[in-house]
mmCIF file of C-alpha atoms in Angstrom:
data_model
loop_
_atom_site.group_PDB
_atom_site.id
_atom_site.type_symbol
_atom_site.label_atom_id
_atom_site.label_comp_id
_atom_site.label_asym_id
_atom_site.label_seq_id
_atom_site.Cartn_x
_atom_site.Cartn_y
_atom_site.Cartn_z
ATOM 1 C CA UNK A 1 14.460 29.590 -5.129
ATOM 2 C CA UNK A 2 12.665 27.215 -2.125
ATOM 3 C CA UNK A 3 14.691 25.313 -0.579
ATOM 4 C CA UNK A 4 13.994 21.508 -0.172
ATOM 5 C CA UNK A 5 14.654 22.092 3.774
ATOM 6 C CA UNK A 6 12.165 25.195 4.355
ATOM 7 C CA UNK A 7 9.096 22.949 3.327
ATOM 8 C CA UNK A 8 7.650 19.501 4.471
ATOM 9 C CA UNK A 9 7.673 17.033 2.100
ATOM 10 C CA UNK A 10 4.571 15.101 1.093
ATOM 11 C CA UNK A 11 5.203 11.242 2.759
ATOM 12 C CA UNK A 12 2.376 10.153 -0.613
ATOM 13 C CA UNK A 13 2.144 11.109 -3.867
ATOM 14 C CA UNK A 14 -0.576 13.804 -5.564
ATOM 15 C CA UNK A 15 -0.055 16.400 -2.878
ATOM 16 C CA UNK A 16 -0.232 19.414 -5.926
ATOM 17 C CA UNK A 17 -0.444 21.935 -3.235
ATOM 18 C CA UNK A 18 3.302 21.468 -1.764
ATOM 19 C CA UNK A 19 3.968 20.919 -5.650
ATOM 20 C CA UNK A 20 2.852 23.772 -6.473
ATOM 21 C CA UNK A 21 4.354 26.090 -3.943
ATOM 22 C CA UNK A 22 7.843 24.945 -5.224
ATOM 23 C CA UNK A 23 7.022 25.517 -8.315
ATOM 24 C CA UNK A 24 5.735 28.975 -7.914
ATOM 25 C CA UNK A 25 2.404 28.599 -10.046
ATOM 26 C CA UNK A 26 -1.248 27.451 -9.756
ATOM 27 C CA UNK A 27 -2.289 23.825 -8.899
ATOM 28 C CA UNK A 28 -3.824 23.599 -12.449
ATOM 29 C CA UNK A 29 -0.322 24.299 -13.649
ATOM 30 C CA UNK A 30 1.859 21.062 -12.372
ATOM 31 C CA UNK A 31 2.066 17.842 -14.642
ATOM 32 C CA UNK A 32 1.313 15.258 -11.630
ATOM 33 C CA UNK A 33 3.430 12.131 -12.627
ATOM 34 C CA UNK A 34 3.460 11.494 -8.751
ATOM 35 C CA UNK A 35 -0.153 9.498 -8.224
ATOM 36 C CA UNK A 36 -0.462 6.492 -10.031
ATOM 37 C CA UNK A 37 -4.034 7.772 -11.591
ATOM 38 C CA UNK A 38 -5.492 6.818 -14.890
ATOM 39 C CA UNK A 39 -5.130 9.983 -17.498
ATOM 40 C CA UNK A 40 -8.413 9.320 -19.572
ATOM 41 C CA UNK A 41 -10.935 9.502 -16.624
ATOM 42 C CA UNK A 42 -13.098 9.975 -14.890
ATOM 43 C CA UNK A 43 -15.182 8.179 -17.711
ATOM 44 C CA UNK A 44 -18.300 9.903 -19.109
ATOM 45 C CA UNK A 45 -20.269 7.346 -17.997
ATOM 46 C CA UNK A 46 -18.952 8.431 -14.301
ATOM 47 C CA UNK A 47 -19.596 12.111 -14.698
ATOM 48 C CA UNK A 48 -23.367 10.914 -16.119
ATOM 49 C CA UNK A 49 -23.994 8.839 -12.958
ATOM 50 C CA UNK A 50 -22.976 11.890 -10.709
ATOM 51 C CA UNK A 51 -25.219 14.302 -12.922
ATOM 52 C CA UNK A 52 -28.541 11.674 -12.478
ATOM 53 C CA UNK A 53 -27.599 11.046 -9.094
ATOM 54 C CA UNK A 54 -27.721 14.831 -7.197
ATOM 55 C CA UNK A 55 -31.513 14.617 -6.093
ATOM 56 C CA UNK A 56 -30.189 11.640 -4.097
ATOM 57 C CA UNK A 57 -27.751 13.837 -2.133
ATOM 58 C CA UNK A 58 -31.063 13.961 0.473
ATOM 59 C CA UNK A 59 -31.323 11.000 1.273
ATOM 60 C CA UNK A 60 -28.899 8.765 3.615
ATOM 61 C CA UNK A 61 -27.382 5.894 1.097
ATOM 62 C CA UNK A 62 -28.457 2.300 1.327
ATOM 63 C CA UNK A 63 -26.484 1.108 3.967
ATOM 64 C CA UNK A 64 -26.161 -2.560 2.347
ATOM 65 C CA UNK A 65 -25.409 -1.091 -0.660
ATOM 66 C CA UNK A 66 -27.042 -3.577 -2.931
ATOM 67 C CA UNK A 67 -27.244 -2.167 -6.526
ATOM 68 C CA UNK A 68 -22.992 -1.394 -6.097
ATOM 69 C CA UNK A 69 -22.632 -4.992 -4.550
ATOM 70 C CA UNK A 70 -24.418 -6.484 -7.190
ATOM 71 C CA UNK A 71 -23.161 -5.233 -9.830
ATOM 72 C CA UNK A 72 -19.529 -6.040 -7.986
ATOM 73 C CA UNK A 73 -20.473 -9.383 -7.846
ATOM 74 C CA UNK A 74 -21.321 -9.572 -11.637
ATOM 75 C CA UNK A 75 -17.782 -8.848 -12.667
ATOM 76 C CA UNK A 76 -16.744 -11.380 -10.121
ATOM 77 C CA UNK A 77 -19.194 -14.004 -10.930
ATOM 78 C CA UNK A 78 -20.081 -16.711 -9.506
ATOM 79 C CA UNK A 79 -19.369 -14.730 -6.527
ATOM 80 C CA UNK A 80 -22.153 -13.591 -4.420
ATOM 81 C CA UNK A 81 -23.031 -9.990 -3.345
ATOM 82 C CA UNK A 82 -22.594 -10.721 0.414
ATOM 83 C CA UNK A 83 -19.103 -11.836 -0.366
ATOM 84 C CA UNK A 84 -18.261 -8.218 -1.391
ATOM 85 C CA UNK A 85 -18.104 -5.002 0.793
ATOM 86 C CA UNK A 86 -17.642 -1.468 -0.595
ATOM 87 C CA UNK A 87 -15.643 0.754 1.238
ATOM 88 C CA UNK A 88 -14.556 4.734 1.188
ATOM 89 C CA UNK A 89 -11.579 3.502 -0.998
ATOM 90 C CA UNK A 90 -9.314 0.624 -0.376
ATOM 91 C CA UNK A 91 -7.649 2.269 2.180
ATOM 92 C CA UNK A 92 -10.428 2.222 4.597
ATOM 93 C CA UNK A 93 -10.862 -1.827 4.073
ATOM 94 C CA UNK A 94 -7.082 -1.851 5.101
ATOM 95 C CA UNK A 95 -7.581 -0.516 8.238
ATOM 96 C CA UNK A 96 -9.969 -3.164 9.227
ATOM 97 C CA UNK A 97 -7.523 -5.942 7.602
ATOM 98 C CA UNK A 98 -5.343 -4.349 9.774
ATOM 99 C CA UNK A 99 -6.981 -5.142 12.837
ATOM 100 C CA UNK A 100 -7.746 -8.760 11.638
ATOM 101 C CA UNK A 101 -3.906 -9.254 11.048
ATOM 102 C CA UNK A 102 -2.876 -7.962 14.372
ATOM 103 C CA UNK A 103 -4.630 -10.519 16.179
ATOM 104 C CA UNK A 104 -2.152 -12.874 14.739
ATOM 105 C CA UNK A 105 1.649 -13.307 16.172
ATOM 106 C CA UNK A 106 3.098 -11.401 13.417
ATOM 107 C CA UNK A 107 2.376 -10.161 10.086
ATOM 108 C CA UNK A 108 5.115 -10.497 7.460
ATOM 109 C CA UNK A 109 5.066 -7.552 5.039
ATOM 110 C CA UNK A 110 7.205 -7.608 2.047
ATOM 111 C CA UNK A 111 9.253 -4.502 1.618
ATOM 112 C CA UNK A 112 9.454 -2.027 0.347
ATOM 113 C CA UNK A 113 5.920 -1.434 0.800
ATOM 114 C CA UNK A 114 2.675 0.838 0.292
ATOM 115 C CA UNK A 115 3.423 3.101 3.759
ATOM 116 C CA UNK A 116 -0.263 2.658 4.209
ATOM 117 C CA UNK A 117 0.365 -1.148 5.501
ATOM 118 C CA UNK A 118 2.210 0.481 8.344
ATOM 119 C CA UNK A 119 -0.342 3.105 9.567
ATOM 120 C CA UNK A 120 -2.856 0.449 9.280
ATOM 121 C CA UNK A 121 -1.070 -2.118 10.848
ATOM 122 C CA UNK A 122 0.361 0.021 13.833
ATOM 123 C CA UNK A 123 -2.813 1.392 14.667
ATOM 124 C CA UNK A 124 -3.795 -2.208 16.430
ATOM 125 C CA UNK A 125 -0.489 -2.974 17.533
ATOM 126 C CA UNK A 126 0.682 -5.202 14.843
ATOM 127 C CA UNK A 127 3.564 -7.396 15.438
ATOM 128 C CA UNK A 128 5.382 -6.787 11.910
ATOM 129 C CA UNK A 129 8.358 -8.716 10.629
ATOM 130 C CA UNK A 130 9.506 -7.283 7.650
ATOM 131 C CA UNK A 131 10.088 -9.409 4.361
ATOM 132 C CA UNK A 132 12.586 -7.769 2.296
ATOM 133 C CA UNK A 133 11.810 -8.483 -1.813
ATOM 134 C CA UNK A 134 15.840 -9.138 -3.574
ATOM 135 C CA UNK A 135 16.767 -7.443 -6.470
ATOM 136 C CA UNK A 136 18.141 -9.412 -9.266
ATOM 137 C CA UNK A 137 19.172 -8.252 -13.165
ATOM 138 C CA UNK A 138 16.506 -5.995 -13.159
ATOM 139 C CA UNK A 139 13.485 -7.741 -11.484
ATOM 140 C CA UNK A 140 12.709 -8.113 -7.728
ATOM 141 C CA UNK A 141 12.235 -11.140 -6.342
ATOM 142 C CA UNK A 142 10.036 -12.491 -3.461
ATOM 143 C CA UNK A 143 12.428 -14.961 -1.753
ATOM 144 C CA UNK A 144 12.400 -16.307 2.005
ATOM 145 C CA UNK A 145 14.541 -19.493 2.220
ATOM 146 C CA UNK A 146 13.965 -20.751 6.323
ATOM 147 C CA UNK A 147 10.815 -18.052 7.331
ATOM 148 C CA UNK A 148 8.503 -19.812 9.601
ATOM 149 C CA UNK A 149 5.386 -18.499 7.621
ATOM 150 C CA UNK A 150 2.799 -18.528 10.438
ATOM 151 C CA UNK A 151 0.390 -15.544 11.581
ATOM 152 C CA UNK A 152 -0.427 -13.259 8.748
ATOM 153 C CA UNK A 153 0.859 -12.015 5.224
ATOM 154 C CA UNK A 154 -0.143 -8.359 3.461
ATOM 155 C CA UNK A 155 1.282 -7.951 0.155
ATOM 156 C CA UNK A 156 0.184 -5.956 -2.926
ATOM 157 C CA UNK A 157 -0.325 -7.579 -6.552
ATOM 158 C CA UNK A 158 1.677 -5.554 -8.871
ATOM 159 C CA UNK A 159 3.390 -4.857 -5.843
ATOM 160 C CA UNK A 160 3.812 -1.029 -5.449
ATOM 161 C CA UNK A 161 6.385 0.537 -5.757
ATOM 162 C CA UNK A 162 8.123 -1.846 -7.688
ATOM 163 C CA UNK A 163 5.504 -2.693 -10.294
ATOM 164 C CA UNK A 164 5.867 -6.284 -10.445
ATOM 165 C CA UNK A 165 3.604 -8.510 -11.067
ATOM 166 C CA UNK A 166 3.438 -11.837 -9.093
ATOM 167 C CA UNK A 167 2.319 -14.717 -10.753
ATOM 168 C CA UNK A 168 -0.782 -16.813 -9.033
ATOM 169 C CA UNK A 169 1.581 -20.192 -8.701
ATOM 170 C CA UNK A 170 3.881 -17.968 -6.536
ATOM 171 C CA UNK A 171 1.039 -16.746 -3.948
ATOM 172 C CA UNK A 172 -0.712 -19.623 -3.787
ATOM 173 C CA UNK A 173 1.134 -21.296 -1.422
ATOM 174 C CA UNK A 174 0.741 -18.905 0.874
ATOM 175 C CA UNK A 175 -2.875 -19.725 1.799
ATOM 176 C CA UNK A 176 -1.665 -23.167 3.173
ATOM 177 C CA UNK A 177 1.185 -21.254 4.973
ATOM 178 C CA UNK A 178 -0.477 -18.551 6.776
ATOM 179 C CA UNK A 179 -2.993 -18.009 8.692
ATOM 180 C CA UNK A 180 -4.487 -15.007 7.098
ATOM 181 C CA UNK A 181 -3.476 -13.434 3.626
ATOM 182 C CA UNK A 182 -4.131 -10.037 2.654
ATOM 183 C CA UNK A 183 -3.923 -9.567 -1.021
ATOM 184 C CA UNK A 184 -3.691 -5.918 -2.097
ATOM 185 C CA UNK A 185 -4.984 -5.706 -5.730
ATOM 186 C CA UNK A 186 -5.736 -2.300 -6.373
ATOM 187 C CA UNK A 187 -3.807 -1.831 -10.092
ATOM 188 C CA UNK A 188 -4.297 -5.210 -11.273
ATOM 189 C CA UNK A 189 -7.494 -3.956 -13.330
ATOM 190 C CA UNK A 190 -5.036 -1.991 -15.043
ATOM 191 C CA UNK A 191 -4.027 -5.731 -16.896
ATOM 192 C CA UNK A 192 -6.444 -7.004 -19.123
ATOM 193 C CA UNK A 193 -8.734 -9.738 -18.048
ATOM 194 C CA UNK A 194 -6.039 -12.821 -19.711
ATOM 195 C CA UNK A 195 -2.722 -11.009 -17.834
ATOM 196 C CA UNK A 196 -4.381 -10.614 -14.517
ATOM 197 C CA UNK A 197 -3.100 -13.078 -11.843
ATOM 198 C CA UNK A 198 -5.129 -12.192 -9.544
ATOM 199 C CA UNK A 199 -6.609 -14.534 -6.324
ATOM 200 C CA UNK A 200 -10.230 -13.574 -6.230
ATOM 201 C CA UNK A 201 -11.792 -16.967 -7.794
ATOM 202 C CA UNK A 202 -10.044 -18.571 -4.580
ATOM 203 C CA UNK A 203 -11.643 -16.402 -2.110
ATOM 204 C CA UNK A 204 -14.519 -19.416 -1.487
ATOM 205 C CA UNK A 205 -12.263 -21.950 -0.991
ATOM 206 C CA UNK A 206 -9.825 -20.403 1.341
ATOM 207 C CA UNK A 207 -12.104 -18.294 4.921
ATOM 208 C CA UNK A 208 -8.346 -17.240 5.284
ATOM 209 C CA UNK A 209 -8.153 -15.108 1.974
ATOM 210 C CA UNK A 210 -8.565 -11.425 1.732
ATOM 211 C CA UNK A 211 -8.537 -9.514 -1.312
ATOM 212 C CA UNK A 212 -8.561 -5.523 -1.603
ATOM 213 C CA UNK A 213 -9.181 -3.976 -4.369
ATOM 214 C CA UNK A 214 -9.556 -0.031 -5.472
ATOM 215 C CA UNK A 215 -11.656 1.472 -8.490
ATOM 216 C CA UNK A 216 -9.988 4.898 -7.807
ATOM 217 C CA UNK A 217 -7.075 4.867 -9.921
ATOM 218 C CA UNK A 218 -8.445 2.996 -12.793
ATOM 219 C CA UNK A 219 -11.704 4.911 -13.015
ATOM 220 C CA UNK A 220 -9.604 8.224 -11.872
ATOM 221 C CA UNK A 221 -11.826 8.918 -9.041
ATOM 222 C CA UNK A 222 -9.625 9.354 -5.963
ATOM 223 C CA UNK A 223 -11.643 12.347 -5.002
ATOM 224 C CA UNK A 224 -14.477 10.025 -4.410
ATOM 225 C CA UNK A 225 -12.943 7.291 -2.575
ATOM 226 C CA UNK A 226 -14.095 3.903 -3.343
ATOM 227 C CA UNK A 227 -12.688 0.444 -3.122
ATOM 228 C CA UNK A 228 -14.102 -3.054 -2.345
ATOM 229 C CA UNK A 229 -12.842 -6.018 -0.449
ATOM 230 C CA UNK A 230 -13.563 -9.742 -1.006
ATOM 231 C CA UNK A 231 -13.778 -12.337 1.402
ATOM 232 C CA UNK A 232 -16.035 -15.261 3.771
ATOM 233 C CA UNK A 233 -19.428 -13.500 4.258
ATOM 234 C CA UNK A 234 -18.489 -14.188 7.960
ATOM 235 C CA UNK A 235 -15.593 -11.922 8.320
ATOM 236 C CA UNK A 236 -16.990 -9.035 5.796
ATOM 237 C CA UNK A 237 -19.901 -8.845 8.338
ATOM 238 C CA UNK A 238 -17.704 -8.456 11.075
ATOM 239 C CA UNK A 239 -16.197 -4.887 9.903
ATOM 240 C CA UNK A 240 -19.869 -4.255 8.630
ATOM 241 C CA UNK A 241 -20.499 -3.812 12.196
ATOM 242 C CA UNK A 242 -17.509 -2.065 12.950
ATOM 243 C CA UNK A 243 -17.744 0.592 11.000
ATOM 244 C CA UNK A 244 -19.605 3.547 9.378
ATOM 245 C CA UNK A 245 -22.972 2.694 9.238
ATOM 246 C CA UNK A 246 -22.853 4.344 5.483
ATOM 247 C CA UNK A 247 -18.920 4.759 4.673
ATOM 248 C CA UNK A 248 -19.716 4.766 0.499
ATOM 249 C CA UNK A 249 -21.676 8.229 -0.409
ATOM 250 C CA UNK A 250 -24.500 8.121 -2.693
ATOM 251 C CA UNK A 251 -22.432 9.310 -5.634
ATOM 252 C CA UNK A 252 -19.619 6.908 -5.142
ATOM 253 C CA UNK A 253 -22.003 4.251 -5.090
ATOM 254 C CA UNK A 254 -23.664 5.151 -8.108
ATOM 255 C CA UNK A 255 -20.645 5.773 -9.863
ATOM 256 C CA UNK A 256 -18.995 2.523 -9.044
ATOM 257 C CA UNK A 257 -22.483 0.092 -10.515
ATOM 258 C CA UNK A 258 -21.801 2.515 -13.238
ATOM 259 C CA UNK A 259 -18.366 2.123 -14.422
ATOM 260 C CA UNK A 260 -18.213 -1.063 -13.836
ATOM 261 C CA UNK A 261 -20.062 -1.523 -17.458
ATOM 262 C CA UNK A 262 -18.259 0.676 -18.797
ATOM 263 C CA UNK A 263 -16.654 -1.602 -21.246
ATOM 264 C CA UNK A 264 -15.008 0.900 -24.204
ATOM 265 C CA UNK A 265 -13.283 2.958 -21.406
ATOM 266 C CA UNK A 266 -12.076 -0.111 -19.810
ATOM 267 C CA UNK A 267 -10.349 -1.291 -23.222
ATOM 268 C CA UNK A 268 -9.243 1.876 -24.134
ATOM 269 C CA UNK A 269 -7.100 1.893 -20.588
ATOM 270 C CA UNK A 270 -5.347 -1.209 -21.736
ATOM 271 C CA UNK A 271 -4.694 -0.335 -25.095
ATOM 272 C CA UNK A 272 -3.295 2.731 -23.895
ATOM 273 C CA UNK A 273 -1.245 1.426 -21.238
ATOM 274 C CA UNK A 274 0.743 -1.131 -23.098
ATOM 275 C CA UNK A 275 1.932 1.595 -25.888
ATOM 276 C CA UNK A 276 2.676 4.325 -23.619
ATOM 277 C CA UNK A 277 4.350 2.263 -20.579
ATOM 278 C CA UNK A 278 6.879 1.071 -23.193
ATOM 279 C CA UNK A 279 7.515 4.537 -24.566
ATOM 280 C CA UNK A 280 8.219 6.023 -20.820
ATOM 281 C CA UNK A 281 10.695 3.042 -19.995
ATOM 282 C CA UNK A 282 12.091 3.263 -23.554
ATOM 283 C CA UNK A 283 13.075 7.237 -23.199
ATOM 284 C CA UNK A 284 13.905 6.743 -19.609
ATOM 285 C CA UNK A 285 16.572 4.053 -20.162
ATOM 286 C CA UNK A 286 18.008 6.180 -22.419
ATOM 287 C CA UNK A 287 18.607 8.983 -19.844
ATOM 288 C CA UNK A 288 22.104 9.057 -18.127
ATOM 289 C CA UNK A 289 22.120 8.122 -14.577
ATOM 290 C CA UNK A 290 18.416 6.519 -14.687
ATOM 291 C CA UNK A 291 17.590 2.913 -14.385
ATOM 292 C CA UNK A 292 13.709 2.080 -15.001
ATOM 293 C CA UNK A 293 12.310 -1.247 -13.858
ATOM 294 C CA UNK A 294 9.740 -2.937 -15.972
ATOM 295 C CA UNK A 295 6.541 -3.150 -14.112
ATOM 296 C CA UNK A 296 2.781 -4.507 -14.927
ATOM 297 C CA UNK A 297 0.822 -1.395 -13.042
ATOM 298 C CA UNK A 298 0.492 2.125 -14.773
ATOM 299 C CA UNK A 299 3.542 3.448 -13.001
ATOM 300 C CA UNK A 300 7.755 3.011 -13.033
ATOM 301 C CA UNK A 301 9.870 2.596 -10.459
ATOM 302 C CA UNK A 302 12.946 4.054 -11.527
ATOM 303 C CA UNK A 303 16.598 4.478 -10.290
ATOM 304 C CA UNK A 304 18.527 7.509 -10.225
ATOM 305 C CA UNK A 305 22.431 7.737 -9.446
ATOM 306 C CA UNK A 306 21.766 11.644 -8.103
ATOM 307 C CA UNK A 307 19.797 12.290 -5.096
ATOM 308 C CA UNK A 308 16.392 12.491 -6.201
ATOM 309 C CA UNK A 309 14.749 15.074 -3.781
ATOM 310 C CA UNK A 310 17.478 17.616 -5.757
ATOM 311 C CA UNK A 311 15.812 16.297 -8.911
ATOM 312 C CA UNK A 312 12.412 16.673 -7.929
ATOM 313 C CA UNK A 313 12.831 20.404 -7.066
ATOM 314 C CA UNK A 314 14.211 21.001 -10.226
ATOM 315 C CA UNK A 315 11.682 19.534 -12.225
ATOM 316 C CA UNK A 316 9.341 21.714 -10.197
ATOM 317 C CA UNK A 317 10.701 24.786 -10.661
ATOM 318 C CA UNK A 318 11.682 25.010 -14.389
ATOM 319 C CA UNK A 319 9.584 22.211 -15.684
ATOM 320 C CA UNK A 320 6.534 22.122 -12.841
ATOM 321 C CA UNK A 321 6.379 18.364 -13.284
ATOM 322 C CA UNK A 322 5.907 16.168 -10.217
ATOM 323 C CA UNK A 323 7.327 12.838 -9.767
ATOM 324 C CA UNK A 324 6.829 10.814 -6.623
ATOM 325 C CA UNK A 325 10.320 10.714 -4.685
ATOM 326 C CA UNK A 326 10.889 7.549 -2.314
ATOM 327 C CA UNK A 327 11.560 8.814 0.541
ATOM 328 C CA UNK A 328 8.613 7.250 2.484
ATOM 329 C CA UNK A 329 9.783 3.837 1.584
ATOM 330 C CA UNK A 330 12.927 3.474 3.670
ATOM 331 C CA UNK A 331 14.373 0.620 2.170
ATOM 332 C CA UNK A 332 14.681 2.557 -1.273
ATOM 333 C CA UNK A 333 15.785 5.925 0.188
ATOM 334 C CA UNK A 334 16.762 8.912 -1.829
ATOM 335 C CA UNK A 335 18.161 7.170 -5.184
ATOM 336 C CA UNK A 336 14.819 6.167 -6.368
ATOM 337 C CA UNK A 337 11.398 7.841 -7.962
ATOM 338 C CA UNK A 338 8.187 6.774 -8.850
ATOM 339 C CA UNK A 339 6.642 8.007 -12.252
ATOM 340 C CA UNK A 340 2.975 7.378 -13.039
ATOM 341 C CA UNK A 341 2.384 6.260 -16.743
ATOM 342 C CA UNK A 342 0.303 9.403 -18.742
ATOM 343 C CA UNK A 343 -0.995 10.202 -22.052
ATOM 344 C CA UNK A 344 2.432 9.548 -24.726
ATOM 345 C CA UNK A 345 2.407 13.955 -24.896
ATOM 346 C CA UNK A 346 2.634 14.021 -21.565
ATOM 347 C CA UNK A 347 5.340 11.331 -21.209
ATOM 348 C CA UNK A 348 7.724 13.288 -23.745
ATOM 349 C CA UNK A 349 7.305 16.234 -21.900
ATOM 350 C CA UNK A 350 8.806 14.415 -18.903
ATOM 351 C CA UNK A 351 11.284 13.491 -20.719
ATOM 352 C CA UNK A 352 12.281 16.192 -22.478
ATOM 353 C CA UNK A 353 12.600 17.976 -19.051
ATOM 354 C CA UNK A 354 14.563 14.903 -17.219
ATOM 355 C CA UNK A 355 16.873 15.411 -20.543
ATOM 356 C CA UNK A 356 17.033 19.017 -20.460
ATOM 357 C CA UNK A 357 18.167 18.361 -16.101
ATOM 358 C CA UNK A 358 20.061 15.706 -16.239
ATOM 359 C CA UNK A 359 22.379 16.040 -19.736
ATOM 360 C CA UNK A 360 25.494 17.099 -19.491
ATOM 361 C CA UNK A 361 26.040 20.752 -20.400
#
């Protein structure tokens, strides 16, 4: 049997490699309920644009990326293309909101948080004051009685990894309180269009509103890598010129201006996700020991009263599921996991294991 202190631990979730070493099998052969990916992808209508789209492979990509920003800007409407900037996933786009919030006194972060905020924001020397989110009957809360909200805010809508969802009256005020607001939104496509509360219709109005967004995880493309940011024209063409002259390959591109249409996978996500979420935190609140938050995003946070990294290994080894520990998020520590939602076959089978582990004998 491996023991959990003869290998490294992942610090993010998907790692199937180090998940499969534990488990003693192929990568193929681990259920991966530890990235938050969408099941049903990538779409056919992704895999088409990749097929028509080799012969450009030859050719460097359109550095302005116009037929990807346009079609960006359709499902944002009125927005205009030059108000949107693709990037190799979200994750590059927070770097350079990174350095944009570090020129700022401080940057408040809500916590727990994405662990990505923190490589991104200590790269440039961020001054970071932490902005811890309170836990009550079930829901956390974002509460900061007597903060003196200047400099710069980061915080993810749902929030990862506690899956709730913030409504817009409860953000809003931070644009007049800050001085720059970074909105992560990179599951809230996984609400449908009336649930969303998301901030991008108040990008014009506010030169001191960021939004991030990812079509990784909803399209299930994280192989590809590619997100988008919205924000002033002014500020987008600033990390234009930092950057990559051509960060977004030619397949990415294409992919992204073609999913985007893709209207009968997009419902099928959300008709999906609303059934199967409640089954998971159904079946997991019947568990001993387990605690599973309701959350808006296509994962669970979930509480367990046994050290989860002892968990984990055993699910590995006689189940070869993967779950997402917490480790990396400090505040939670070793009494939490994070389960992404899948197909309802695939959720049974994770609980069916969890119950076969954690039942009494």
């Amino acid at each position: 049997m491996v023991s959990a202190q003869s290998l490294a631990r992942p610090g993010h979730g998907g790692n199937l490699s180090w998940a499969a070493s534990i488990a003693g099998c192929s990568v193929s052969d681990v259920l991966d309920f530890s990235a938050s990916i969408n099941p049903w992808g990538p779409p056919q209508s992704a895999l088409e644009a990749i097929q028509t789209h080799l012969g450009d492979l030859k050719a460097y990509p359109d550095p302005q990326y116009r037929v990807l920003r346009e079609a960006l800007s359709q499902i944002h409407s009125p927005l205009e293309p030059d108000w949107i900037l693709p990037g190799n996933g979200a994750a590059e786009l927070l770097t350079w909101a990174g350095w944009d919030l570090a020129q700022h006194q401080a940057t408040y972060l809500p916590t727990p948080a994405f662990g990505d905020y923190r490589r991104s924001l200590s790269a440039f020397q961020a001054s970071v004051i932490e902005w811890p989110l309170s836990e009550r009957e079930g829901q956390w809360l974002l509460t900061a009685p007597g903060l003196d909200k200047r400099g710069g805010l980061l915080i993810n809508n749902p929030h990862n990894p506690t899956g709730r969802l913030f409504e817009r009256d409860v953000l809003i005020p931070f644009l007049e309180q800050f001085d720059l607001v970074v909105v992560d939104e990179a599951f809230m496509d996984f609400l449908p269009p009336q649930d969303q509360q998301s901030l991008v219709d108040l990008v014009p109005e506010y030169k001191n509103l960021v939004i991030l967004r990812s079509l990784t995880k909803f399209y299930s493309i994280p192989g590809l890598r590619l997100g988008y940011a919205i924000a002033h024209p002014s500020r987008l063409h600033r990390w234009q010129r930092w950057r990559d002259p051509w960060p977004v390959n030619v397949l990415a591109a294409a992919v992204g201006a073609a999913v985007l249409g893709d209207r009968a996978f997009q419902q099928h996500t959300w008709d999906w996700l609303i059934k199967a979420r409640s089954q998971l935190l159904t079946g997991l609140a019947e568990l001993p020991g387990l605690r599973p938050y309701p959350g808006a995003a296509n994962f669970l946070l979930v509480y367990c009263s046994q050290p989860v990294p002892q968990l984990q290994l055993s699910l590995l080894q006689r189940h070869r599921i993967l779950i997402r520990d917490c480790l990396s998020f400090a505040e939670l520590g070793q009494h939490y996991f994070r389960v992404a939602i899948r197909t309802e076959a695939e959720n049974q089978r994770l609980l069916t294991a969890l119950t076969d582990i954690l039942s009494p004998v």
